[in-house]
Amino acid sequence: MKAQLLTSGAAEGPVLSLDEPLSFWGGFEPRTGVILDVHHPQHGRCVTGTVLVMAETRGSGSAPGAIAEAIRLGTAPAAIILAEPDVNLAVGAEVAATLYGCRCVVVCVTEEELVLLRIAKRIAIADDGVVTLIT
Amino acid sequence: MELPESIRAQLAGDHGPAMQLAARLVVKAADIMRAERLIPISFAHLDACFYTGQAHVDFVRFLTENGATLAVETWTNNGVVSLADPTLRPHAEDPEMVEGAAALMHLYERLGTMPTWTCAPYQLPGGPQLGDHIAVGESNAVSYYNSVVGARTNKYGDYLDVACALTGYAPDAGLHRDAGRRAELHIDASALPEHWRREDIFAHLIGHHAGRLAGRRVPVISGLTSDVPKQALKAISSAAASSGGVELWHGAGVTPEAPELGAVFEGGETQRVTAEDLARAHRELSTTQDGPLDAVALGTPHFGLGEFEQLVWLFDGRRVKTGLPMLVSTSRGVRQMAAARGWIAALEDSGVEVPVDICTYHSPRVRGLRGRVMTNAAKWAYYAPGMLGVEVAFGSLKECVESAIRGEVWRDPALWTNAS
């Protein structure tokens, strides 16, 4: 499976599959990496170091700052896999890569591919966008 | 994608690492938005000056230390603290945030922005005109500039707004293009009694309702009176941007791109607005029963000159109940214009506080608010319960003033929202 790279880099980690879109601004705490939104099905889970699989984000103009802050503090996911291209996450991750040299790889796949990825235990993303499921 | 010469030079690093990053962000966004080219802009309004963490400070410091320069006139959204009034940044509340927020604002001044510190920049003289391409981040300003001014912008998130201002370009996609500006939904309020539609509260309720119906689509609203004041258009813009994700709406016969319904709408889904729709909007914007008040908060988005005039007239020299905080947030620019007319002095004599530079729910200053708070602003009513943990009593401007004087919620028997 080959994903569209929204930011460059390679990553690997355990899968955390989100059942609903997450707002990185307001629904997520960059200081701890924990999902704050009490209405979210994965409320209380920590995204740090995971490969976060979710269809899309809940749009907020402040999302780039929140993801950049999480990358700065080391609480960000290792990678985020979406089914809908997201300018905010790509911009936030790009800024953090420039400022801090740390990466959160953001990629986009089809909705069908996303369904498959949700059941994987671990996922590796190569720097050419090839996604490998590790069971 | 064919890139302008200046962008290619910036990408190559000819103008240093800061301009290189800015160009990279704009091109990356254009790729993701599937734009075929970049389009020159003439103005920007930045949201990235609103502190959300140290990364914001590091970003603009990186820009200023690496010779970044703005390509277009660039204004600033409100900050988390007030640079004009040191009492509006109490260090005890959250020292890291207060220091970070002030440092961030100073760095944006150093970058060469016009320090307007307002979420309602369209209330200041100058600024963009009909047909101008611009880059704006704050949701209500995006909605107002697109809809009421007829300038063209998408909602640009943090850092991308700055990148557009630095490079002078935005992705030619979405609301920059004619095709993206057609109405997809008709919201018809023309069957409601005209005297309802002339009340200031109507704009907040119809805006909230329109956002609920439209989501992220472009709606056209008919039934607005042709002499509808700017403050009502502001209320619709901000309410629809909060309850939905409306970045552009049209008012048939009112906003510049919709001299008539047919100019923006070719037929399709039409929703007729009923009295029950407005009553539901009123209920959604109120989280508490009427009763004694703990505060009154106006000015979301920032209060305009016309609203100050109305507020002074409504107070008519009377005073807010002793001990009850009443805050009316605005910009430095509008406060100065209102002060020149004697209105700020009159309001301060009435016991009203008029803070500048700050946002009414994010700033540490307002964290002191608790309990039952009254507002006339749909946007404040929508966000304050979650952000501040307060209960909201929503009402008209007149109801807010009379309630502030009495210290408890007062309902206007002449207002249709109170008819049983």
mmCIF file of N, CA, C and O in Angstrom, chain B residues 19-71:
data_model
loop_
_atom_site.group_PDB
_atom_site.id
_atom_site.type_symbol
_atom_site.label_atom_id
_atom_site.label_comp_id
_atom_site.label_asym_id
_atom_site.label_seq_id
_atom_site.Cartn_x
_atom_site.Cartn_y
_atom_site.Cartn_z
ATOM 1 N N MET B 19 12.218 32.675 4.833
ATOM 2 C CA MET B 19 11.387 32.821 3.643
ATOM 3 C C MET B 19 11.258 31.484 2.912
ATOM 4 O O MET B 19 10.239 31.197 2.282
ATOM 5 N N GLN B 20 12.283 30.647 3.042
ATOM 6 C CA GLN B 20 12.223 29.312 2.438
ATOM 7 C C GLN B 20 11.119 28.480 3.092
ATOM 8 O O GLN B 20 10.320 27.839 2.405
ATOM 9 N N LEU B 21 11.049 28.548 4.412
ATOM 10 C CA LEU B 21 9.991 27.821 5.122
ATOM 11 C C LEU B 21 8.616 28.352 4.707
ATOM 12 O O LEU B 21 7.691 27.578 4.443
ATOM 13 N N ALA B 22 8.485 29.682 4.635
ATOM 14 C CA ALA B 22 7.196 30.285 4.266
ATOM 15 C C ALA B 22 6.753 29.810 2.882
ATOM 16 O O ALA B 22 5.603 29.401 2.684
ATOM 17 N N ALA B 23 7.674 29.840 1.930
ATOM 18 C CA ALA B 23 7.331 29.411 0.571
ATOM 19 C C ALA B 23 6.971 27.929 0.551
ATOM 20 O O ALA B 23 6.037 27.511 -0.137
ATOM 21 N N ARG B 24 7.724 27.134 1.334
ATOM 22 C CA ARG B 24 7.440 25.696 1.376
ATOM 23 C C ARG B 24 6.029 25.427 1.912
ATOM 24 O O ARG B 24 5.319 24.552 1.423
ATOM 25 N N LEU B 25 5.622 26.187 2.936
ATOM 26 C CA LEU B 25 4.292 25.984 3.521
ATOM 27 C C LEU B 25 3.195 26.344 2.519
ATOM 28 O O LEU B 25 2.200 25.635 2.387
ATOM 29 N N VAL B 26 3.372 27.450 1.794
ATOM 30 C CA VAL B 26 2.344 27.873 0.839
ATOM 31 C C VAL B 26 2.225 26.858 -0.300
ATOM 32 O O VAL B 26 1.114 26.478 -0.704
ATOM 33 N N VAL B 27 3.356 26.378 -0.793
ATOM 34 C CA VAL B 27 3.333 25.414 -1.903
ATOM 35 C C VAL B 27 2.763 24.071 -1.431
ATOM 36 O O VAL B 27 1.978 23.431 -2.136
ATOM 37 N N LYS B 28 3.142 23.669 -0.229
ATOM 38 C CA LYS B 28 2.597 22.420 0.330
ATOM 39 C C LYS B 28 1.075 22.511 0.449
ATOM 40 O O LYS B 28 0.340 21.597 0.043
ATOM 41 N N ALA B 29 0.579 23.633 0.974
ATOM 42 C CA ALA B 29 -0.876 23.813 1.118
ATOM 43 C C ALA B 29 -1.550 23.800 -0.252
ATOM 44 O O ALA B 29 -2.613 23.202 -0.425
ATOM 45 N N ALA B 30 -0.918 24.449 -1.222
ATOM 46 C CA ALA B 30 -1.496 24.492 -2.572
ATOM 47 C C ALA B 30 -1.590 23.086 -3.157
ATOM 48 O O ALA B 30 -2.592 22.725 -3.785
ATOM 49 N N ASP B 31 -0.550 22.273 -2.935
ATOM 50 C CA ASP B 31 -0.572 20.882 -3.402
ATOM 51 C C ASP B 31 -1.730 20.114 -2.777
ATOM 52 O O ASP B 31 -2.474 19.423 -3.466
ATOM 53 N N ILE B 32 -1.868 20.246 -1.451
ATOM 54 C CA ILE B 32 -2.907 19.489 -0.746
ATOM 55 C C ILE B 32 -4.293 19.973 -1.168
ATOM 56 O O ILE B 32 -5.228 19.187 -1.290
ATOM 57 N N MET B 33 -4.433 21.280 -1.418
ATOM 58 C CA MET B 33 -5.734 21.830 -1.835
ATOM 59 C C MET B 33 -5.977 21.650 -3.337
ATOM 60 O O MET B 33 -6.981 22.107 -3.859
ATOM 61 N N ARG B 34 -5.040 21.002 -4.013
ATOM 62 C CA ARG B 34 -5.119 20.759 -5.447
ATOM 63 C C ARG B 34 -5.252 22.049 -6.256
ATOM 64 O O ARG B 34 -5.980 22.103 -7.262
ATOM 65 N N ALA B 35 -4.599 23.102 -5.804
ATOM 66 C CA ALA B 35 -4.592 24.356 -6.555
ATOM 67 C C ALA B 35 -3.690 24.196 -7.773
ATOM 68 O O ALA B 35 -2.681 23.493 -7.713
ATOM 69 N N GLU B 36 -4.068 24.826 -8.883
ATOM 70 C CA GLU B 36 -3.231 24.741 -10.078
ATOM 71 C C GLU B 36 -2.182 25.832 -10.102
ATOM 72 O O GLU B 36 -1.247 25.816 -10.912
ATOM 73 N N ARG B 37 -2.376 26.841 -9.256
ATOM 74 C CA ARG B 37 -1.391 27.927 -9.191
ATOM 75 C C ARG B 37 -1.560 28.688 -7.882
ATOM 76 O O ARG B 37 -2.507 28.463 -7.132
ATOM 77 N N LEU B 38 -0.637 29.606 -7.651
ATOM 78 C CA LEU B 38 -0.755 30.514 -6.514
ATOM 79 C C LEU B 38 -1.337 31.826 -7.016
ATOM 80 O O LEU B 38 -1.182 32.185 -8.186
ATOM 81 N N ILE B 39 -2.009 32.555 -6.117
ATOM 82 C CA ILE B 39 -2.614 33.819 -6.509
ATOM 83 C C ILE B 39 -2.067 34.925 -5.595
ATOM 84 O O ILE B 39 -1.922 34.708 -4.385
ATOM 85 N N PRO B 40 -1.712 36.098 -6.162
ATOM 86 C CA PRO B 40 -1.170 37.168 -5.311
ATOM 87 C C PRO B 40 -2.242 37.723 -4.365
ATOM 88 O O PRO B 40 -3.399 37.869 -4.759
ATOM 89 N N ILE B 41 -1.851 38.011 -3.134
ATOM 90 C CA ILE B 41 -2.779 38.618 -2.173
ATOM 91 C C ILE B 41 -2.314 40.038 -1.857
ATOM 92 O O ILE B 41 -1.161 40.405 -2.108
ATOM 93 N N SER B 42 -3.241 40.856 -1.301
ATOM 94 C CA SER B 42 -2.903 42.249 -1.008
ATOM 95 C C SER B 42 -2.972 42.577 0.479
ATOM 96 O O SER B 42 -2.659 43.697 0.893
ATOM 97 N N PHE B 43 -3.376 41.597 1.304
ATOM 98 C CA PHE B 43 -3.630 41.899 2.719
ATOM 99 C C PHE B 43 -3.666 40.583 3.492
ATOM 100 O O PHE B 43 -4.066 39.550 2.952
ATOM 101 N N ALA B 44 -3.254 40.650 4.763
ATOM 102 C CA ALA B 44 -3.389 39.465 5.615
ATOM 103 C C ALA B 44 -3.798 39.883 7.024
ATOM 104 O O ALA B 44 -3.486 40.993 7.475
ATOM 105 N N HIS B 45 -4.527 39.014 7.688
ATOM 106 C CA HIS B 45 -4.883 39.201 9.103
ATOM 107 C C HIS B 45 -4.495 37.917 9.812
ATOM 108 O O HIS B 45 -4.974 36.835 9.470
ATOM 109 N N LEU B 46 -3.580 38.025 10.798
ATOM 110 C CA LEU B 46 -2.954 36.843 11.384
ATOM 111 C C LEU B 46 -3.632 36.376 12.654
ATOM 112 O O LEU B 46 -3.960 37.175 13.535
ATOM 113 N N ASP B 47 -3.765 35.058 12.752
ATOM 114 C CA ASP B 47 -4.287 34.436 13.954
ATOM 115 C C ASP B 47 -3.150 33.830 14.774
ATOM 116 O O ASP B 47 -3.331 33.509 15.939
ATOM 117 N N ALA B 48 -1.989 33.673 14.150
ATOM 118 C CA ALA B 48 -0.867 32.981 14.813
ATOM 119 C C ALA B 48 -0.264 33.809 15.947
ATOM 120 O O ALA B 48 0.607 33.328 16.665
ATOM 121 N N CYS B 49 -0.746 35.061 16.120
ATOM 122 C CA CYS B 49 -0.262 35.899 17.224
ATOM 123 C C CYS B 49 -1.021 35.603 18.507
ATOM 124 O O CYS B 49 -0.767 36.202 19.550
ATOM 125 N N PHE B 50 -1.985 34.679 18.413
ATOM 126 C CA PHE B 50 -2.763 34.281 19.594
ATOM 127 C C PHE B 50 -2.077 33.072 20.228
ATOM 128 O O PHE B 50 -2.023 31.993 19.638
ATOM 129 N N TYR B 51 -1.535 33.262 21.423
ATOM 130 C CA TYR B 51 -0.671 32.257 22.059
ATOM 131 C C TYR B 51 -1.399 30.953 22.366
ATOM 132 O O TYR B 51 -2.434 30.958 23.038
ATOM 133 N N THR B 52 -0.866 29.845 21.871
ATOM 134 C CA THR B 52 -1.404 28.540 22.256
ATOM 135 C C THR B 52 -0.299 27.625 22.781
ATOM 136 O O THR B 52 -0.565 26.493 23.162
ATOM 137 N N GLY B 53 0.943 28.122 22.776
ATOM 138 C CA GLY B 53 2.043 27.307 23.284
ATOM 139 C C GLY B 53 3.375 27.888 22.812
ATOM 140 O O GLY B 53 3.411 28.781 21.965
ATOM 141 N N GLN B 54 4.463 27.314 23.335
ATOM 142 C CA GLN B 54 5.800 27.840 23.042
ATOM 143 C C GLN B 54 6.148 27.719 21.549
ATOM 144 O O GLN B 54 6.912 28.524 21.020
ATOM 145 N N ALA B 55 5.579 26.739 20.852
ATOM 146 C CA ALA B 55 5.896 26.559 19.432
ATOM 147 C C ALA B 55 5.564 27.834 18.638
ATOM 148 O O ALA B 55 6.275 28.191 17.696
ATOM 149 N N HIS B 56 4.490 28.515 19.018
ATOM 150 C CA HIS B 56 4.120 29.766 18.342
ATOM 151 C C HIS B 56 5.230 30.811 18.479
ATOM 152 O O HIS B 56 5.551 31.518 17.532
ATOM 153 N N VAL B 57 5.794 30.900 19.687
ATOM 154 C CA VAL B 57 6.850 31.885 19.947
ATOM 155 C C VAL B 57 8.104 31.498 19.166
ATOM 156 O O VAL B 57 8.747 32.340 18.534
ATOM 157 N N ASP B 58 8.446 30.211 19.196
ATOM 158 C CA ASP B 58 9.640 29.732 18.492
ATOM 159 C C ASP B 58 9.524 30.001 16.984
ATOM 160 O O ASP B 58 10.508 30.338 16.328
ATOM 161 N N PHE B 59 8.322 29.838 16.449
ATOM 162 C CA PHE B 59 8.103 30.041 15.010
ATOM 163 C C PHE B 59 8.393 31.487 14.609
ATOM 164 O O PHE B 59 9.197 31.747 13.702
ATOM 165 N N VAL B 60 7.794 32.439 15.283
ATOM 166 C CA VAL B 60 7.981 33.841 14.865
ATOM 167 C C VAL B 60 9.380 34.335 15.221
ATOM 168 O O VAL B 60 9.962 35.165 14.513
ATOM 169 N N ARG B 61 9.979 33.760 16.281
ATOM 170 C CA ARG B 61 11.366 34.129 16.593
ATOM 171 C C ARG B 61 12.296 33.638 15.473
ATOM 172 O O ARG B 61 13.199 34.358 15.046
ATOM 173 N N PHE B 62 12.032 32.436 14.987
ATOM 174 C CA PHE B 62 12.799 31.894 13.848
ATOM 175 C C PHE B 62 12.673 32.841 12.648
ATOM 176 O O PHE B 62 13.655 33.117 11.954
ATOM 177 N N LEU B 63 11.479 33.357 12.427
ATOM 178 C CA LEU B 63 11.268 34.271 11.297
ATOM 179 C C LEU B 63 12.051 35.559 11.481
ATOM 180 O O LEU B 63 12.770 36.010 10.573
ATOM 181 N N THR B 64 11.922 36.188 12.665
ATOM 182 C CA THR B 64 12.579 37.485 12.870
ATOM 183 C C THR B 64 14.101 37.341 12.895
ATOM 184 O O THR B 64 14.811 38.234 12.455
ATOM 185 N N GLU B 65 14.602 36.206 13.381
ATOM 186 C CA GLU B 65 16.058 36.016 13.463
ATOM 187 C C GLU B 65 16.669 35.636 12.121
ATOM 188 O O GLU B 65 17.883 35.619 11.973
ATOM 189 N N ASN B 66 15.815 35.298 11.153
ATOM 190 C CA ASN B 66 16.337 34.884 9.848
ATOM 191 C C ASN B 66 15.878 35.803 8.718
ATOM 192 O O ASN B 66 15.759 35.377 7.566
ATOM 193 N N GLY B 67 15.615 37.045 9.078
ATOM 194 C CA GLY B 67 15.416 38.081 8.069
ATOM 195 C C GLY B 67 14.125 38.001 7.280
ATOM 196 O O GLY B 67 14.055 38.497 6.151
ATOM 197 N N ALA B 68 13.067 37.419 7.864
ATOM 198 C CA ALA B 68 11.793 37.362 7.138
ATOM 199 C C ALA B 68 11.191 38.758 7.017
ATOM 200 O O ALA B 68 11.281 39.565 7.934
ATOM 201 N N THR B 69 10.584 39.038 5.860
ATOM 202 C CA THR B 69 9.890 40.320 5.678
ATOM 203 C C THR B 69 8.511 40.070 5.093
ATOM 204 O O THR B 69 8.317 39.174 4.265
ATOM 205 N N LEU B 70 7.558 40.892 5.520
ATOM 206 C CA LEU B 70 6.179 40.759 5.056
ATOM 207 C C LEU B 70 6.040 41.343 3.652
ATOM 208 O O LEU B 70 6.551 42.433 3.373
ATOM 209 N N ALA B 71 5.318 40.649 2.778
ATOM 210 C CA ALA B 71 5.113 41.129 1.408
ATOM 211 C C ALA B 71 3.894 42.040 1.305
ATOM 212 O O ALA B 71 3.791 42.832 0.376
#
